[in-house]
PDB file of C-alpha atoms and ligand atoms in Angstrom:
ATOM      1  CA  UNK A 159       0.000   0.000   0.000  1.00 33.00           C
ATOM      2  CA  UNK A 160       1.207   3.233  -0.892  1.00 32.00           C
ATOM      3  CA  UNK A 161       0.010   6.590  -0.674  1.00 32.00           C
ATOM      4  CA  UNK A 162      -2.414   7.888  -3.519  1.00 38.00           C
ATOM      5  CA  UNK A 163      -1.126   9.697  -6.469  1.00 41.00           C
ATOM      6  CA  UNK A 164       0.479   8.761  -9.459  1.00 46.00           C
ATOM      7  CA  UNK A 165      -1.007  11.441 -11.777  1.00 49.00           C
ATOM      8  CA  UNK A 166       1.404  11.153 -15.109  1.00 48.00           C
ATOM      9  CA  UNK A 167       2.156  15.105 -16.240  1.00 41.00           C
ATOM     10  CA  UNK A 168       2.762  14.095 -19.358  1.00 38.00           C
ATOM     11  CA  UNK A 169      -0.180  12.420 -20.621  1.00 40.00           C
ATOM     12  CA  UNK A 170      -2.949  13.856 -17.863  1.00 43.00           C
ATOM     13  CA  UNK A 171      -3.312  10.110 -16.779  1.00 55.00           C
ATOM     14  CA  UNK A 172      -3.206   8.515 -13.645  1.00 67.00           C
ATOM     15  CA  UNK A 173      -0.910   4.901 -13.362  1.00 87.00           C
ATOM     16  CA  UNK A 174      -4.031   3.347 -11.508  1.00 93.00           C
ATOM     17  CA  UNK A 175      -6.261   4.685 -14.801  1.00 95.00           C
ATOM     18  CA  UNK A 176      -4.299   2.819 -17.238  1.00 93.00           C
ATOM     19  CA  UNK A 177      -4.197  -0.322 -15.142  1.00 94.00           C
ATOM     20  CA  UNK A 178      -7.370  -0.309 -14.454  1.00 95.00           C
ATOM     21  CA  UNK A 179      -8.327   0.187 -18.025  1.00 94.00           C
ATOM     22  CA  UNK A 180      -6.019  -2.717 -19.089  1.00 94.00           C
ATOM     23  CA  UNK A 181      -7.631  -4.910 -16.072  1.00 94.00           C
ATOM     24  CA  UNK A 182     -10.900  -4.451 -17.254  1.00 93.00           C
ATOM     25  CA  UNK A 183     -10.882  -4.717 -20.911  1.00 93.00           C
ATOM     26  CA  UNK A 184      -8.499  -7.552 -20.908  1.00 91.00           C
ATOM     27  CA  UNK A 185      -9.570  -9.965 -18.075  1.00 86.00           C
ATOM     28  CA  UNK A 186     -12.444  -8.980 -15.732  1.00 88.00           C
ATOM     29  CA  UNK A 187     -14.890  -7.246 -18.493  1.00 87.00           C
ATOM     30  CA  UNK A 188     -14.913 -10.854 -20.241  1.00 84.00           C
ATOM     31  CA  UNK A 189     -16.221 -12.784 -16.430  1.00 83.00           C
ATOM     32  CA  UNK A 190     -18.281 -10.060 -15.892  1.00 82.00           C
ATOM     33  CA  UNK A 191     -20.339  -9.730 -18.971  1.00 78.00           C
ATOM     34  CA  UNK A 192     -22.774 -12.720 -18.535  1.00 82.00           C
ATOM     35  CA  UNK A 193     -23.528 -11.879 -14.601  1.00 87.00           C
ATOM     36  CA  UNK A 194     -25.187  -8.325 -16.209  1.00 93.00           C
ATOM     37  CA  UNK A 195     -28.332  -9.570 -18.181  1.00 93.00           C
ATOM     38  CA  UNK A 196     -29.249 -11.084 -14.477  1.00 93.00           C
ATOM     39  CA  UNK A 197     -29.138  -8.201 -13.222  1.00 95.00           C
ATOM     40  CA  UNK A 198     -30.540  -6.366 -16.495  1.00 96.00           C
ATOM     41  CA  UNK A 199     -33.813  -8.134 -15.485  1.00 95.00           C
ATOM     42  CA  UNK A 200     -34.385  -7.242 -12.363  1.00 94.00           C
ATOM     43  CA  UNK A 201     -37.683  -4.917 -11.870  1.00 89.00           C
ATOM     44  CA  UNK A 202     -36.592  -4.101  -8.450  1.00 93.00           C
ATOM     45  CA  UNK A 203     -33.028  -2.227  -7.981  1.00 96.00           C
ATOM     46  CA  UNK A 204     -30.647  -4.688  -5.551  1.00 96.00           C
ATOM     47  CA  UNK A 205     -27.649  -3.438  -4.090  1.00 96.00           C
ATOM     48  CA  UNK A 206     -24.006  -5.205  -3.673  1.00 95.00           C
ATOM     49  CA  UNK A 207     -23.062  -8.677  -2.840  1.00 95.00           C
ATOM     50  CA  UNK A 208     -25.877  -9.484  -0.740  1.00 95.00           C
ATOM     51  CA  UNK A 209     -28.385  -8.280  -3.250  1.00 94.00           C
ATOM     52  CA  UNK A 210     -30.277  -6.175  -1.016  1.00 96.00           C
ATOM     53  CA  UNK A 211     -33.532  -4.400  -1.922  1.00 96.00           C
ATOM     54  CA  UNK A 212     -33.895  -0.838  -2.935  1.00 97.00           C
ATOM     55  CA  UNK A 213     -37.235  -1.132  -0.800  1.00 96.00           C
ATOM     56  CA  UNK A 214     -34.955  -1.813   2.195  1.00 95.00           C
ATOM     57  CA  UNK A 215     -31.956   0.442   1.788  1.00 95.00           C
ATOM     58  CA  UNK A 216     -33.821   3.468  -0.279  1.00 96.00           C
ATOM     59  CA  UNK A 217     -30.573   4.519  -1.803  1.00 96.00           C
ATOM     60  CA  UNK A 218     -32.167   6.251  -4.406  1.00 96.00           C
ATOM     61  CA  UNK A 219     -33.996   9.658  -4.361  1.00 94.00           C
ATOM     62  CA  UNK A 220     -37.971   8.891  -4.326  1.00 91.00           C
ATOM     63  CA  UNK A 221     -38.611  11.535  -7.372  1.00 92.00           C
ATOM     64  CA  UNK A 222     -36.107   9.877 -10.486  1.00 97.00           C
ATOM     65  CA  UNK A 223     -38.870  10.705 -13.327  1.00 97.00           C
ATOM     66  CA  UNK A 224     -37.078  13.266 -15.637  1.00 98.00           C
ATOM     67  CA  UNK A 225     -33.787  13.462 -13.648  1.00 98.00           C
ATOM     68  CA  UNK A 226     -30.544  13.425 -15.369  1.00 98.00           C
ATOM     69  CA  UNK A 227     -28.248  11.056 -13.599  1.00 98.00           C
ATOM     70  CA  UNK A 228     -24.469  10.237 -14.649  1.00 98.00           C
ATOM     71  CA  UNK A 229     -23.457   6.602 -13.482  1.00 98.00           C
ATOM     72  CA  UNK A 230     -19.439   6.681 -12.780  1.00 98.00           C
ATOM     73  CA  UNK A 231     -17.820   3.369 -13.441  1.00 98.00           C
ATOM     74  CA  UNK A 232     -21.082   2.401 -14.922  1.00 98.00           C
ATOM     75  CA  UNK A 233     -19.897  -1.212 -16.621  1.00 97.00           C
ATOM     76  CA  UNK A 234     -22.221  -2.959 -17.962  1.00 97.00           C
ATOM     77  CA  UNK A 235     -25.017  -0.239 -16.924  1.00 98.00           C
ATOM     78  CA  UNK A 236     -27.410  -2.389 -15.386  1.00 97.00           C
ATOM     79  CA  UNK A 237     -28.133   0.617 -12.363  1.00 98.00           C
ATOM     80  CA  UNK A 238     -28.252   2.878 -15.027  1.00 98.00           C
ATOM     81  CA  UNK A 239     -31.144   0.559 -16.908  1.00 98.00           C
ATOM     82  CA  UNK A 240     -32.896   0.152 -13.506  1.00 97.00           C
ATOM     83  CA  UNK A 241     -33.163   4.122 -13.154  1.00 98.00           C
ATOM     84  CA  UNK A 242     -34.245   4.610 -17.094  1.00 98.00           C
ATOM     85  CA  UNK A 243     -37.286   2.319 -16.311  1.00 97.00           C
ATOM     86  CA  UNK A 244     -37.551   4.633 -12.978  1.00 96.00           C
ATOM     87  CA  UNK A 245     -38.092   7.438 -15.633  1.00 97.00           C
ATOM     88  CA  UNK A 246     -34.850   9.162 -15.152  1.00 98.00           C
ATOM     89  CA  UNK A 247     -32.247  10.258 -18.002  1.00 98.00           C
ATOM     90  CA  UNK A 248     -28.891   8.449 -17.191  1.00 98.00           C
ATOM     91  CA  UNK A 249     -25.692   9.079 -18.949  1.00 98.00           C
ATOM     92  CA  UNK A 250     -23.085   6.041 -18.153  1.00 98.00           C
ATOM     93  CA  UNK A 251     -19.632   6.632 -18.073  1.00 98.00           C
ATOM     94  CA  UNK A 252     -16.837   3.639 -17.991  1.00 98.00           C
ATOM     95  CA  UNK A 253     -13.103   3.546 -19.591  1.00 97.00           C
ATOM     96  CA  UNK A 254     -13.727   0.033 -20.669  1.00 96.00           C
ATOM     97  CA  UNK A 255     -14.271  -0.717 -24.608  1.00 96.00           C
ATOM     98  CA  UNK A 256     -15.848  -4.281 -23.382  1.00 95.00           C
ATOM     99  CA  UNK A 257     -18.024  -2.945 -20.506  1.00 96.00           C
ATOM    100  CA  UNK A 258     -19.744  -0.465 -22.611  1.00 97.00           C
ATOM    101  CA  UNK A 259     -20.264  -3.449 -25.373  1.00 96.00           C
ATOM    102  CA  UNK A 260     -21.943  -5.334 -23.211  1.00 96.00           C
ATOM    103  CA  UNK A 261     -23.715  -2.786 -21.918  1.00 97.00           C
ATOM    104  CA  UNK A 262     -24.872  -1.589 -25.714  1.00 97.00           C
ATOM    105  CA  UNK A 263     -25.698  -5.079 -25.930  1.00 96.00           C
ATOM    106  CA  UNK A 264     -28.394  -5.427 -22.969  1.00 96.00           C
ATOM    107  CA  UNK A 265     -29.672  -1.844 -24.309  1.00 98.00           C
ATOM    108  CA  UNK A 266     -30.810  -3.549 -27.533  1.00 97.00           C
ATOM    109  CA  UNK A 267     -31.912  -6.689 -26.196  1.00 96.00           C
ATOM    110  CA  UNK A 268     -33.747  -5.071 -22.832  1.00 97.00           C
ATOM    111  CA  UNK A 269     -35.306  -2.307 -25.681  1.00 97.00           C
ATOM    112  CA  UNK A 270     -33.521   0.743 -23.539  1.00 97.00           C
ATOM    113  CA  UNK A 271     -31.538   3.684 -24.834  1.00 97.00           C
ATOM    114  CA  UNK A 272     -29.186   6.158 -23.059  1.00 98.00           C
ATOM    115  CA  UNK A 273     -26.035   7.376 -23.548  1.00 98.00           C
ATOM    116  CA  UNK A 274     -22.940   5.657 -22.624  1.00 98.00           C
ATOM    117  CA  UNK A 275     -19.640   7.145 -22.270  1.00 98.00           C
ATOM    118  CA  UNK A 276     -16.168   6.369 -22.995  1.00 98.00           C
ATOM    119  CA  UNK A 277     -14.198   8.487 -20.660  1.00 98.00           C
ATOM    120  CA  UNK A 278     -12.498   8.429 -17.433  1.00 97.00           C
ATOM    121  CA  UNK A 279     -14.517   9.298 -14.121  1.00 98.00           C
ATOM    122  CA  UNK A 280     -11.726  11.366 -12.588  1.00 97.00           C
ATOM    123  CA  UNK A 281     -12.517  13.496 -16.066  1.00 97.00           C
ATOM    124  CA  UNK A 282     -15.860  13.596 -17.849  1.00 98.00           C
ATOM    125  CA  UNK A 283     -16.596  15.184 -21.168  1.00 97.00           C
ATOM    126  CA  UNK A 284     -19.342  16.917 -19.890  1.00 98.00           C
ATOM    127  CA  UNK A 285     -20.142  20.924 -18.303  1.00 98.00           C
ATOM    128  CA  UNK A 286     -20.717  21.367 -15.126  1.00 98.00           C
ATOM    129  CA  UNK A 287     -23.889  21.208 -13.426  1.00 98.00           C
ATOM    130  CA  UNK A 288     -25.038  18.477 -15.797  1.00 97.00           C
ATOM    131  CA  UNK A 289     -26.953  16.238 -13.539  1.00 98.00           C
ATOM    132  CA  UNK A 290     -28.666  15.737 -10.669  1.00 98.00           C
ATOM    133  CA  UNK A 291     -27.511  12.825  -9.434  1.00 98.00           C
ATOM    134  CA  UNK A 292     -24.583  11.034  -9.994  1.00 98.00           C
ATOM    135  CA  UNK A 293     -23.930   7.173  -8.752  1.00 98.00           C
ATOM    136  CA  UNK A 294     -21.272   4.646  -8.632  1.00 98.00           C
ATOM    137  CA  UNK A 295     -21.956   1.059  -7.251  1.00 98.00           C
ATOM    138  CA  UNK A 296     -18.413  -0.193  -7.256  1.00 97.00           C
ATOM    139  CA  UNK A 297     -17.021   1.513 -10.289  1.00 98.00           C
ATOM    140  CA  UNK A 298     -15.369   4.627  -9.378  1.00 98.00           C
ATOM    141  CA  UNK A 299     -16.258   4.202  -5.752  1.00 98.00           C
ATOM    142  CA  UNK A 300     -13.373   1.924  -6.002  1.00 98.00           C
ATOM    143  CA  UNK A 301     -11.988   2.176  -8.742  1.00 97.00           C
ATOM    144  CA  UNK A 302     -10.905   5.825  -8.964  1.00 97.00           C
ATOM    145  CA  UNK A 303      -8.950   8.356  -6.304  1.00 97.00           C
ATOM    146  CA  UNK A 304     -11.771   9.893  -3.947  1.00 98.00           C
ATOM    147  CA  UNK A 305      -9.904  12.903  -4.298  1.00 97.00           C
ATOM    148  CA  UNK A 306     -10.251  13.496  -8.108  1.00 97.00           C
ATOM    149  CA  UNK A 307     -13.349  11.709  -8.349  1.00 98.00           C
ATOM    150  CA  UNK A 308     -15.336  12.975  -5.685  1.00 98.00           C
ATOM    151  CA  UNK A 309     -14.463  16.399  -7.114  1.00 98.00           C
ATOM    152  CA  UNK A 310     -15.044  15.391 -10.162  1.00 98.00           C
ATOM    153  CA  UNK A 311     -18.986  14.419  -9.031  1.00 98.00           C
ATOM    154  CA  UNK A 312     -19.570  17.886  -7.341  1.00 98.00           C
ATOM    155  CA  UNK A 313     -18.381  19.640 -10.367  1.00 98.00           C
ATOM    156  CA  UNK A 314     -20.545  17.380 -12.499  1.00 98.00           C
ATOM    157  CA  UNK A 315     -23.819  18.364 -10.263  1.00 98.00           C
ATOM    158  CA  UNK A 316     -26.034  20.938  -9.657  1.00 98.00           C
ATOM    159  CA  UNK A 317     -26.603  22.503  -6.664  1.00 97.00           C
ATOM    160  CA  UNK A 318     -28.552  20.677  -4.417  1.00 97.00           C
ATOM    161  CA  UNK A 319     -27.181  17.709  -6.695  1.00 98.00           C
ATOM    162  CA  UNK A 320     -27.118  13.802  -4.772  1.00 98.00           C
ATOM    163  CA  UNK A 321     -24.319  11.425  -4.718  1.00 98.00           C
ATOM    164  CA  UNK A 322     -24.617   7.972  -3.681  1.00 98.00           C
ATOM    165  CA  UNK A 323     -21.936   5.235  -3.792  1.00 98.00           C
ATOM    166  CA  UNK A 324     -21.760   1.822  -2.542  1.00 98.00           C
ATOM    167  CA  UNK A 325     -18.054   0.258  -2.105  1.00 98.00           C
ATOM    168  CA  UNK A 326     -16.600  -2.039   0.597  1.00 96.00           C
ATOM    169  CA  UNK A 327     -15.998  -0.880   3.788  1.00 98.00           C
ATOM    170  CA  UNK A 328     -12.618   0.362   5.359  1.00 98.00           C
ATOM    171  CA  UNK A 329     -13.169  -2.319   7.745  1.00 98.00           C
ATOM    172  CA  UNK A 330     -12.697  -5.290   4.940  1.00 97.00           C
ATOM    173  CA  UNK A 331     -10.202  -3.174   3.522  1.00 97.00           C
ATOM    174  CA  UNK A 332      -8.395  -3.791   6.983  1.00 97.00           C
ATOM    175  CA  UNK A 333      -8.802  -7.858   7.330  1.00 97.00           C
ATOM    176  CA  UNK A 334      -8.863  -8.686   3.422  1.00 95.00           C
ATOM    177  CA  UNK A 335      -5.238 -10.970   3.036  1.00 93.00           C
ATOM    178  CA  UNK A 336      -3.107 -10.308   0.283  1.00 88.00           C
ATOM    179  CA  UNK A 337      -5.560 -12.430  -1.651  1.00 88.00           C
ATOM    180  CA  UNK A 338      -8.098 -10.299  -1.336  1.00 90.00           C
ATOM    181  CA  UNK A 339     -10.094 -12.419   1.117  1.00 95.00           C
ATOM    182  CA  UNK A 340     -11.710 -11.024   4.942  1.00 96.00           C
ATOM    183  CA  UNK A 341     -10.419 -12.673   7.740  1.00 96.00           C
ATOM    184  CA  UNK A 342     -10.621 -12.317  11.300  1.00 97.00           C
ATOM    185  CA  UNK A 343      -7.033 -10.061  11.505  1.00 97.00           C
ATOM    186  CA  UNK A 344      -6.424  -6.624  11.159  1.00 97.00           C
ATOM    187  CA  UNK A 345      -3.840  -7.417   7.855  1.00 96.00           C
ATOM    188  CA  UNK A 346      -3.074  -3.625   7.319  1.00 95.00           C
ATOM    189  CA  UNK A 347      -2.479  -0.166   9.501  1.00 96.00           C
ATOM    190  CA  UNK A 348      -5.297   2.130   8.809  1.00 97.00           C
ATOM    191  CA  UNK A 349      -3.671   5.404   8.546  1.00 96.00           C
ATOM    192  CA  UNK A 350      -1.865   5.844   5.354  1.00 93.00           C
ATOM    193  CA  UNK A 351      -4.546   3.344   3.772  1.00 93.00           C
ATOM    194  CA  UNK A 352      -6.591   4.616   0.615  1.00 93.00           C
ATOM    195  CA  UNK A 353      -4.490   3.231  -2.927  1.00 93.00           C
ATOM    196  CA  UNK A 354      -4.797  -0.684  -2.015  1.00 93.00           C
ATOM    197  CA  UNK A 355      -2.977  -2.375  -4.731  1.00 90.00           C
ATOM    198  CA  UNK A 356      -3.636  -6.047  -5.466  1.00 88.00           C
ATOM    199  CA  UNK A 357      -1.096  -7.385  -8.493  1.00 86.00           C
ATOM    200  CA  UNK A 358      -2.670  -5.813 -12.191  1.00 89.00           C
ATOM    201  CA  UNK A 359      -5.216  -3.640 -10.714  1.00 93.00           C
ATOM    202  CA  UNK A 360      -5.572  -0.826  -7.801  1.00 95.00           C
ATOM    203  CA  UNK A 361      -8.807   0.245  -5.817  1.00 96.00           C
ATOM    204  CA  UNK A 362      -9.196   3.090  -3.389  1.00 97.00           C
ATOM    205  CA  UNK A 363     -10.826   2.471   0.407  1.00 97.00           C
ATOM    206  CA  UNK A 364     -10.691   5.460   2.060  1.00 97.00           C
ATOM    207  CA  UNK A 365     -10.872   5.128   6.194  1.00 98.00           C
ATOM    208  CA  UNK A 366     -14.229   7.564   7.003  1.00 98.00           C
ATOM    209  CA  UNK A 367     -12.752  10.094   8.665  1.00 98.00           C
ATOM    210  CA  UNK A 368     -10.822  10.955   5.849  1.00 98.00           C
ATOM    211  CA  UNK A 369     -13.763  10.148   3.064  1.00 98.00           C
ATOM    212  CA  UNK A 370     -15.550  12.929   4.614  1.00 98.00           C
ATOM    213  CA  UNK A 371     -13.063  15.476   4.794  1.00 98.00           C
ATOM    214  CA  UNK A 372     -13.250  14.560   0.885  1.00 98.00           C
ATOM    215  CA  UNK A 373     -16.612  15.121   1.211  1.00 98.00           C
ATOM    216  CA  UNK A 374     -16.852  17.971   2.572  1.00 98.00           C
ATOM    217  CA  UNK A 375     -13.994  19.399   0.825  1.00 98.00           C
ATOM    218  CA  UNK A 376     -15.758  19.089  -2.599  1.00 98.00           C
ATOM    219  CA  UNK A 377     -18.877  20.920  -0.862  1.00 98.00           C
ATOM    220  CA  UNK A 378     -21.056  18.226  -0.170  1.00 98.00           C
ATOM    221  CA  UNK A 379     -23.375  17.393   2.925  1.00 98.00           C
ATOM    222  CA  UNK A 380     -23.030  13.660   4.131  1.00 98.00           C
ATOM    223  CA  UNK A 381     -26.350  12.466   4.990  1.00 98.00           C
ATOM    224  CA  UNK A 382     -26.333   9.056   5.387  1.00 98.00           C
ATOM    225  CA  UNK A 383     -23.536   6.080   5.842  1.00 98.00           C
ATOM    226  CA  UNK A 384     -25.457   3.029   5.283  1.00 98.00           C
ATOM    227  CA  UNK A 385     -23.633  -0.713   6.390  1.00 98.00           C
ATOM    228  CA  UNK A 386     -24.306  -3.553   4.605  1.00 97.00           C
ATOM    229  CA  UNK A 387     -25.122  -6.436   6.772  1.00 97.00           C
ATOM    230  CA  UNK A 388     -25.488 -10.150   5.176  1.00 97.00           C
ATOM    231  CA  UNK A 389     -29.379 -11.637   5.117  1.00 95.00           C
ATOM    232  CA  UNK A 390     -29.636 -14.863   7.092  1.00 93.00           C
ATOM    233  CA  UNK A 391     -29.949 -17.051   5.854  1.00 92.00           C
ATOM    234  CA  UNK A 392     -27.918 -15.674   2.856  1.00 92.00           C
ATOM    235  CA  UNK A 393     -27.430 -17.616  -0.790  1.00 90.00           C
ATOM    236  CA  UNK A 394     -24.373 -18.013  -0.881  1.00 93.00           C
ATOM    237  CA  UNK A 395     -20.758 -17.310   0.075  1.00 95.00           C
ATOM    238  CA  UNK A 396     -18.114 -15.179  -2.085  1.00 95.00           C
ATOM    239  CA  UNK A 397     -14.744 -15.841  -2.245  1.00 93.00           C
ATOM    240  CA  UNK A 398     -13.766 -12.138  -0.624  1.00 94.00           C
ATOM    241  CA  UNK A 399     -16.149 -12.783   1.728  1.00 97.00           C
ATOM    242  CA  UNK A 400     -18.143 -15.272   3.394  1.00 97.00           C
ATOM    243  CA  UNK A 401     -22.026 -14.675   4.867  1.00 97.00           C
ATOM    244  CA  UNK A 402     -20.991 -15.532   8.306  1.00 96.00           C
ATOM    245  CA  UNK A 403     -18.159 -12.869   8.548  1.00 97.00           C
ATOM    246  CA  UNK A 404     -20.342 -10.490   6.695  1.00 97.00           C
ATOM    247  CA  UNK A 405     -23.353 -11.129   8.839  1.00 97.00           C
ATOM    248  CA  UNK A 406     -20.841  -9.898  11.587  1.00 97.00           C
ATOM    249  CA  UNK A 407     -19.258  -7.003  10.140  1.00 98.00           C
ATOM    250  CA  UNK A 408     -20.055  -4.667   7.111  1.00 97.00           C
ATOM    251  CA  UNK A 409     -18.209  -5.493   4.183  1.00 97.00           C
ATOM    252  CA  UNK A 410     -19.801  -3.160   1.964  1.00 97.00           C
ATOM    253  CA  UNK A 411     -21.297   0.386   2.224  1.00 98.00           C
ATOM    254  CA  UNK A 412     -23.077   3.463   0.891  1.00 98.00           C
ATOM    255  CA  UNK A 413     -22.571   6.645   0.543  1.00 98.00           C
ATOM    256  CA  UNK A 414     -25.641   9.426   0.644  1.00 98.00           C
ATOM    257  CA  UNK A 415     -24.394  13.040   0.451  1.00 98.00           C
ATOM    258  CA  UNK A 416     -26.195  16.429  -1.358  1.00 98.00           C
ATOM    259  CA  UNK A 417     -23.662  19.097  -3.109  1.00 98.00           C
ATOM    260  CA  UNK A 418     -24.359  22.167  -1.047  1.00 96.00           C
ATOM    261  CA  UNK A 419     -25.437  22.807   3.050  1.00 80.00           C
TER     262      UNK A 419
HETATM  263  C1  SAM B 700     -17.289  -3.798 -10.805  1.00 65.39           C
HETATM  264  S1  SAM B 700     -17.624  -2.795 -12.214  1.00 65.39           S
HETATM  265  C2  SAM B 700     -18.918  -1.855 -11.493  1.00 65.39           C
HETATM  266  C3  SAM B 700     -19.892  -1.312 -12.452  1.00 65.39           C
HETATM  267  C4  SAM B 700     -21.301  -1.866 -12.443  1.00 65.39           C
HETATM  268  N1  SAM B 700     -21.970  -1.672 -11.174  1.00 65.39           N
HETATM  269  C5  SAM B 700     -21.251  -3.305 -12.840  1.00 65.39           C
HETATM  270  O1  SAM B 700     -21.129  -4.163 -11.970  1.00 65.39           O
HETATM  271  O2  SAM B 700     -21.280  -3.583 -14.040  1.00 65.39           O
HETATM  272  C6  SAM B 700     -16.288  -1.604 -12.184  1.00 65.39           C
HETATM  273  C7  SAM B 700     -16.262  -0.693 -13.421  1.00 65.39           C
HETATM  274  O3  SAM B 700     -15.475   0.460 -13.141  1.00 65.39           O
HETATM  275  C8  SAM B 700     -14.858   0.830 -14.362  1.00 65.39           C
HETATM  276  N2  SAM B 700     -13.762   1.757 -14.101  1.00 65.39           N
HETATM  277  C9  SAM B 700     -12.578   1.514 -13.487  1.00 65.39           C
HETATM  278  N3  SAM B 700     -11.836   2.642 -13.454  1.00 65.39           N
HETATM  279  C10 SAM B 700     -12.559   3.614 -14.065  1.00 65.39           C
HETATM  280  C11 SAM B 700     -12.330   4.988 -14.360  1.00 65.39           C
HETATM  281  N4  SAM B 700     -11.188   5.600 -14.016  1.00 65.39           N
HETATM  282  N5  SAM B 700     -13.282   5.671 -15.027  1.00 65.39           N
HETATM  283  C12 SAM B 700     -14.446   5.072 -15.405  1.00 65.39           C
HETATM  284  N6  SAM B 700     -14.718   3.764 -15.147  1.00 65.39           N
HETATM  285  C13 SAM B 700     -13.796   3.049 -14.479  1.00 65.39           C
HETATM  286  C14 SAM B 700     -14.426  -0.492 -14.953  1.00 65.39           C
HETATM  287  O4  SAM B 700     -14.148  -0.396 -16.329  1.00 65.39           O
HETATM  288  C15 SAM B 700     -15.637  -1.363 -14.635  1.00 65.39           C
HETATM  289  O5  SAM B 700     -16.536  -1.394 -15.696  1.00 65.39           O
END
């Protein structure tokens, strides 16, 4: 673990961009693909691992008809598709060629159309005070520095804008071994954590003190922290994480915070 920066001068990139990039379009994008039309189908919204329902968490605002949403680190889109059949106008973002196939894919067979684009989610092609809500579930939530993307969100909203993200928690961060698994150990200090770097790809967890500072920083309100506990009985176990440890502690958690006071 090392501390977070690695922004190249020369080409305006970030090392943990092009990684990332690489990661996805070479090996996960191709694994990943065929788990989206599952969740393409859904006519409820279910968050994270556990699959938990929107009606339980209420991540999302209650009035979505006509609102113009970015997704960051959208993949394959499916939250994107579930907020187009909630009547809002969602723009997906992602930096992976394969993702955003698959996602034009599921957009012609599920008979939905928005715009997807190719761009990083540290820096989108777009003005500011596009949308009015902007949402990552585990794209750049993790996959991107808080402190460009987070920015990069407020700048993107309006005022009064929303931002929710789900990513895992600080805690797993802490007890996941160097194979990425939770255990029972604290495997890591938690100051200086944030750029976690596991072989051809890195993520970001930033500890919560410091995520709001980011917060805050970038002008928005935090108004909810939401942890994800495991159902009981739950499905199935993952191989980061298993239901019992997870029924425990939170391994995964959202973010609810409004650009302005
Ligand atoms: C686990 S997927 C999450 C997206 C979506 N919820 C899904 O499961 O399809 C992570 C996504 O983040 C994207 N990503 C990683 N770094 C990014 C960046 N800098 N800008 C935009 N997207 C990024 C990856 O290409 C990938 O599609």
């Amino acid at each position: 673990m090392t501390p977070s920066d690695g922004h190249d001068d020369r080409t305006g990139t970030n090392g943990h961009t092009r990684l990332n990039q690489r990661y996805w379009d070479e090996e996960a994008a191709a694994s990943h693909g065929p788990l989206a039309r599952g969740h393409w189908s859904r006519t409820e919204p279910a968050w994270g691992l556990w699959s938990t329902p929107e009606s339980e968490l209420s991540l999302l605002p209650d009035d979505l008809a006509g609102k113009r949403v970015v997704e960051l680190g959208c993949g394959t889109a499916y939250v994107s598709a579930w907020l187009a059949r909630a009547g809002a106008r969602p723009v997906g973002v992602d930096l992976s060629e394969r993702q955003l196939a698959t996602a034009r894919a599921l957009q012609e067979e599920f008979g939905l159309d928005f715009p997807l684009l190719l761009a990083d989610a540290e820096r989108v092609p777009c003005p500011d005070g596009t949308f009015d809500l902007a949402v990552s579930e585990y794209g750049a939530s993790l996959w991107c520095d808080p402190r460009r993307w987070i920015p990069e969100a407020a700048r993107l909203l309006a005022p009064g804008g929303r931002l929710v993200f789900m990513r895992y928690s600080p805690l797993f961060a802490l007890c996941a071994s160097p194979e990425g698994r939770a255990s029972t150990t604290l495997r890591r200090p938690q100051f200086g954590m944030g750029r976690l770097e596991w072989g051809k790809r890195v993520e970001f967890v930033l500890p919560h003190g410091e995520m709001i500072r980011v917060l805050r920083d970038a002008g928005f309100t935090v108004e909810d922290l939401i942890e994800i506990r495991a159902p009981h009985p739950a499905p199935r176990d993952y191989h980061e994480v298993s239901a019992e440890w997870a029924r425990d502690w939170p391994c995964e958690e959202v973010w609810k915070a409004r650009l302005g006071g």
